[in-house]
GROMACS .gro file of C-alpha atoms in nm:
model
  203
    1MET     CA    1   1.494   1.994  -7.333
    2THR     CA    2   1.162   1.979  -7.161
    3GLY     CA    3   1.099   1.611  -7.222
    4PRO     CA    4   1.408   1.483  -7.009
    5THR     CA    5   1.351   1.754  -6.733
    6ARG     CA    6   1.000   1.643  -6.701
    7THR     CA    7   1.105   1.274  -6.696
    8LYS     CA    8   1.362   1.335  -6.434
    9GLY     CA    9   1.090   1.536  -6.208
   10ALA     CA   10   0.855   1.249  -6.250
   11ALA     CA   11   1.107   0.991  -6.150
   12THR     CA   12   1.219   1.187  -5.831
   13ARG     CA   13   0.849   1.254  -5.707
   14PRO     CA   14   0.790   0.899  -5.586
   15LEU     CA   15   1.123   0.914  -5.398
   16ILE     CA   16   1.021   1.226  -5.227
   17ILE     CA   17   0.683   1.086  -5.138
   18THR     CA   18   0.845   0.770  -5.014
   19LEU     CA   19   1.092   0.960  -4.800
   20ILE     CA   20   0.812   1.167  -4.639
   21VAL     CA   21   0.608   0.849  -4.562
   22VAL     CA   22   0.925   0.683  -4.399
   23ILE     CA   23   0.975   1.015  -4.186
   24VAL     CA   24   0.601   1.028  -4.079
   25ILE     CA   25   0.616   0.656  -3.976
   26ALA     CA   26   0.937   0.716  -3.791
   27VAL     CA   27   0.797   1.011  -3.599
   28LEU     CA   28   0.467   0.818  -3.526
   29GLY     CA   29   0.660   0.522  -3.409
   30PHE     CA   30   0.887   0.737  -3.184
   31ALA     CA   31   0.579   0.926  -3.040
   32TYR     CA   32   0.417   0.586  -2.957
   33ALA     CA   33   0.747   0.447  -2.792
   34SER     CA   34   0.817   0.767  -2.605
   35PRO     CA   35   0.638   0.682  -2.271
   36TYR     CA   36   0.827   0.344  -2.268
   37ILE     CA   37   1.157   0.547  -2.325
   38ALA     CA   38   1.057   0.784  -2.043
   39LEU     CA   39   0.982   0.503  -1.809
   40ASN     CA   40   1.298   0.337  -1.870
   41ASN     CA   41   1.517   0.649  -1.844
   42LEU     CA   42   1.344   0.753  -1.515
   43LYS     CA   43   1.382   0.417  -1.362
   44ARG     CA   44   1.746   0.425  -1.434
   45ALA     CA   45   1.794   0.776  -1.305
   46ALA     CA   46   1.581   0.689  -0.986
   47ASP     CA   47   1.789   0.369  -0.906
   48ALA     CA   48   2.096   0.577  -0.969
   49ARG     CA   49   1.966   0.871  -0.759
   50ASP     CA   50   2.032   1.095  -1.047
   51THR     CA   51   1.821   1.398  -0.920
   52GLN     CA   52   1.872   1.619  -1.215
   53THR     CA   53   1.736   1.356  -1.449
   54VAL     CA   54   1.461   1.249  -1.214
   55ASN     CA   55   1.331   1.598  -1.212
   56GLN     CA   56   1.306   1.610  -1.592
   57TYR     CA   57   1.064   1.291  -1.581
   58VAL     CA   58   0.851   1.369  -1.266
   59ASP     CA   59   0.593   1.641  -1.213
   60PHE     CA   60   0.656   1.661  -0.845
   61PRO     CA   61   0.371   1.908  -0.758
   62ALA     CA   62   0.115   1.682  -0.934
   63LEU     CA   63   0.277   1.374  -0.790
   64ARG     CA   64   0.251   1.525  -0.426
   65ASP     CA   65  -0.117   1.607  -0.477
   66SER     CA   66  -0.178   1.257  -0.595
   67LEU     CA   67   0.017   1.084  -0.312
   68LYS     CA   68  -0.165   1.295  -0.053
   69GLU     CA   69  -0.508   1.204  -0.199
   70GLN     CA   70  -0.421   0.835  -0.233
   71ILE     CA   71  -0.280   0.813   0.128
   72ILE     CA   72  -0.583   1.004   0.268
   73GLY     CA   73  -0.812   0.757   0.081
   74MET     CA   74  -0.597   0.453   0.214
   75LEU     CA   75  -0.620   0.578   0.581
   76ASN     CA   76  -1.009   0.668   0.549
   77HIS     CA   77  -1.053   0.304   0.413
   78ARG     CA   78  -0.879   0.166   0.728
   79LEU     CA   79  -1.086   0.386   0.966
   80ASP     CA   80  -1.401   0.281   0.795
   81ALA     CA   81  -1.310  -0.082   0.862
   82ASP     CA   82  -1.251  -0.014   1.229
   83SER     CA   83  -1.579  -0.056   1.412
   84ASN     CA   84  -1.432   0.093   1.730
   85SER     CA   85  -1.522   0.453   1.728
   86LYS     CA   86  -1.256   0.556   1.982
   87MET     CA   87  -0.985   0.380   1.791
   88ALA     CA   88  -1.108   0.538   1.471
   89THR     CA   89  -1.081   0.876   1.639
   90ILE     CA   90  -0.724   0.808   1.734
   91GLY     CA   91  -0.633   0.665   1.405
   92ALA     CA   92  -0.768   0.989   1.242
   93MET     CA   93  -0.542   1.205   1.467
   94ILE     CA   94  -0.249   0.978   1.380
   95GLY     CA   95  -0.337   0.976   1.016
   96ALA     CA   96  -0.340   1.364   1.005
   97THR     CA   97   0.009   1.373   1.141
   98ILE     CA   98   0.164   1.119   0.907
   99ILE     CA   99   0.043   1.236   0.571
  100GLY     CA  100   0.258   1.525   0.521
  101PRO     CA  101   0.586   1.344   0.615
  102LEU     CA  102   0.486   1.044   0.419
  103VAL     CA  103   0.405   1.245   0.104
  104ASP     CA  104   0.741   1.444   0.160
  105ALA     CA  105   0.926   1.107   0.189
  106TYR     CA  106   0.789   0.969  -0.148
  107ALA     CA  107   0.813   1.291  -0.346
  108THR     CA  108   1.166   1.234  -0.374
  109PRO     CA  109   1.419   1.048  -0.590
  110ASP     CA  110   1.429   0.771  -0.330
  111GLY     CA  111   1.054   0.757  -0.323
  112VAL     CA  112   1.026   0.740  -0.695
  113ALA     CA  113   1.280   0.458  -0.706
  114ALA     CA  114   1.063   0.271  -0.459
  115LEU     CA  115   0.749   0.334  -0.645
  116LEU     CA  116   0.905   0.198  -0.980
  117ASN     CA  117   1.047  -0.103  -0.810
  118GLY     CA  118   0.708  -0.231  -0.674
  119MET     CA  119   0.730  -0.074  -0.330
  120PRO     CA  120   0.431   0.180  -0.265
  121PRO     CA  121   0.371   0.348   0.067
  122ARG     CA  122   0.168   0.151   0.314
  123GLY     CA  123   0.051   0.450   0.527
  124ASP     CA  124   0.243   0.337   0.827
  125PRO     CA  125   0.355   0.608   1.084
  126GLY     CA  126   0.734   0.708   1.014
  127GLU     CA  127   0.739   0.508   0.691
  128GLN     CA  128   1.028   0.589   0.451
  129PRO     CA  129   1.054   0.469   0.101
  130THR     CA  130   1.254   0.134   0.069
  131ALA     CA  131   1.430   0.086  -0.266
  132PRO     CA  132   1.727  -0.096  -0.395
  133PRO     CA  133   2.069   0.044  -0.341
  134ALA     CA  134   2.168   0.308  -0.574
  135ALA     CA  135   2.324   0.187  -0.892
  136THR     CA  136   2.682   0.285  -0.969
  137ALA     CA  137   2.902   0.250  -1.273
  138ASP     CA  138   3.106  -0.026  -1.101
  139ALA     CA  139   2.800  -0.221  -0.975
  140PRO     CA  140   2.505  -0.359  -1.162
  141ALA     CA  141   2.173  -0.208  -1.101
  142SER     CA  142   2.015  -0.544  -0.980
  143PRO     CA  143   2.199  -0.804  -0.750
  144PRO     CA  144   2.251  -1.149  -0.899
  145ALA     CA  145   1.997  -1.420  -0.829
  146GLY     CA  146   2.014  -1.554  -0.486
  147ASP     CA  147   2.179  -1.231  -0.360
  148ALA     CA  148   1.870  -1.003  -0.342
  149PRO     CA  149   1.849  -0.782  -0.051
  150HIS     CA  150   1.613  -0.845   0.236
  151ASN     CA  151   1.386  -0.566   0.135
  152ALA     CA  152   1.363  -0.652  -0.226
  153PRO     CA  153   1.022  -0.684  -0.393
  154PRO     CA  154   0.875  -1.030  -0.408
  155PRO     CA  155   0.993  -1.205  -0.720
  156GLU     CA  156   0.635  -1.314  -0.816
  157ARG     CA  157   0.521  -0.951  -0.885
  158GLN     CA  158   0.394  -0.869  -1.241
  159ILE     CA  159   0.457  -0.540  -1.409
  160THR     CA  160   0.241  -0.437  -1.705
  161SER     CA  161   0.245  -0.102  -1.887
  162GLY     CA  162   0.044   0.056  -2.157
  163TYR     CA  163  -0.171   0.358  -2.284
  164ARG     CA  164  -0.498   0.440  -2.095
  165GLY     CA  165  -0.558   0.724  -2.337
  166LEU     CA  166  -0.389   0.951  -2.589
  167ASN     CA  167  -0.228   1.153  -2.312
  168GLU     CA  168  -0.199   0.881  -2.016
  169PHE     CA  169   0.029   0.593  -1.980
  170ALA     CA  170   0.015   0.356  -1.665
  171VAL     CA  171   0.262   0.110  -1.527
  172THR     CA  172   0.068  -0.142  -1.307
  173TYR     CA  173   0.223  -0.352  -1.028
  174ARG     CA  174   0.064  -0.674  -0.918
  175ARG     CA  175   0.190  -0.911  -0.646
  176GLY     CA  176  -0.046  -1.175  -0.649
  177GLU     CA  177  -0.385  -1.279  -0.499
  178GLY     CA  178  -0.452  -1.084  -0.177
  179ASP     CA  179  -0.176  -0.814  -0.229
  180ALA     CA  180  -0.247  -0.472  -0.317
  181HIS     CA  181  -0.215  -0.362  -0.671
  182TYR     CA  182  -0.120  -0.008  -0.785
  183SER     CA  183  -0.028   0.193  -1.089
  184ALA     CA  184   0.219   0.474  -1.156
  185ILE     CA  185   0.061   0.732  -1.402
  186PHE     CA  186   0.272   0.922  -1.664
  187ARG     CA  187   0.093   1.203  -1.848
  188ARG     CA  188   0.204   1.351  -2.175
  189GLU     CA  189   0.351   1.703  -2.202
  190GLY     CA  190   0.382   1.791  -2.573
  191LEU     CA  191   0.437   1.528  -2.832
  192PHE     CA  192   0.721   1.325  -2.709
  193THR     CA  193   0.758   1.432  -2.330
  194TRP     CA  194   0.611   1.226  -2.052
  195LYS     CA  195   0.635   1.273  -1.686
  196LEU     CA  196   0.528   1.063  -1.380
  197ALA     CA  197   0.237   1.276  -1.235
  198ALA     CA  198   0.015   1.044  -1.029
  199LEU     CA  199  -0.027   0.709  -0.828
  200ASN     CA  200  -0.317   0.502  -0.800
  201LEU     CA  201  -0.320   0.270  -0.495
  202ASN     CA  202  -0.662   0.121  -0.565
  203GLU     CA  203  -0.603  -0.068  -0.877
   0.00000   0.00000   0.00000
């Protein structure tokens, strides 16, 4: 009786090993794809103004801190380029008053939709995020060719995405020579969870 039992056990062992290998490969594949899935889910939710889902994919405290840092850097760069000291002083005063409202405007589902559609903040007084109309079940998320809204991103923009490390994933937007490039940064939380946590306006 021991002979057939051993033979059966030896026959099933390769199947178990194969199953384990398949499971491991599947888990690693899903882990690798997880930021792409998070990006797709977040963009759909942001375009649809699905606040609950957006909140699952955005680290708003971290995004607010990043936006504040980036906008301050943008305004300082403008002031450094201004040779008129009086105008620079006025600009600094104006900049101090617009940073808070601008950060508040972009740390929202509308702001996230704008960021993920190639429309970053410009640092203008009173600026509000511009994004495509909210998608609905009865309307396509993107308008047909030739019917794009006036505020749609330029069609020549290029979007690339990829890992910048084990725990960081970036979506970079390029609009062509002379136009500002920027990146939306996702950071890993756990093995499969990714959240939009930062913006880099100086790509």
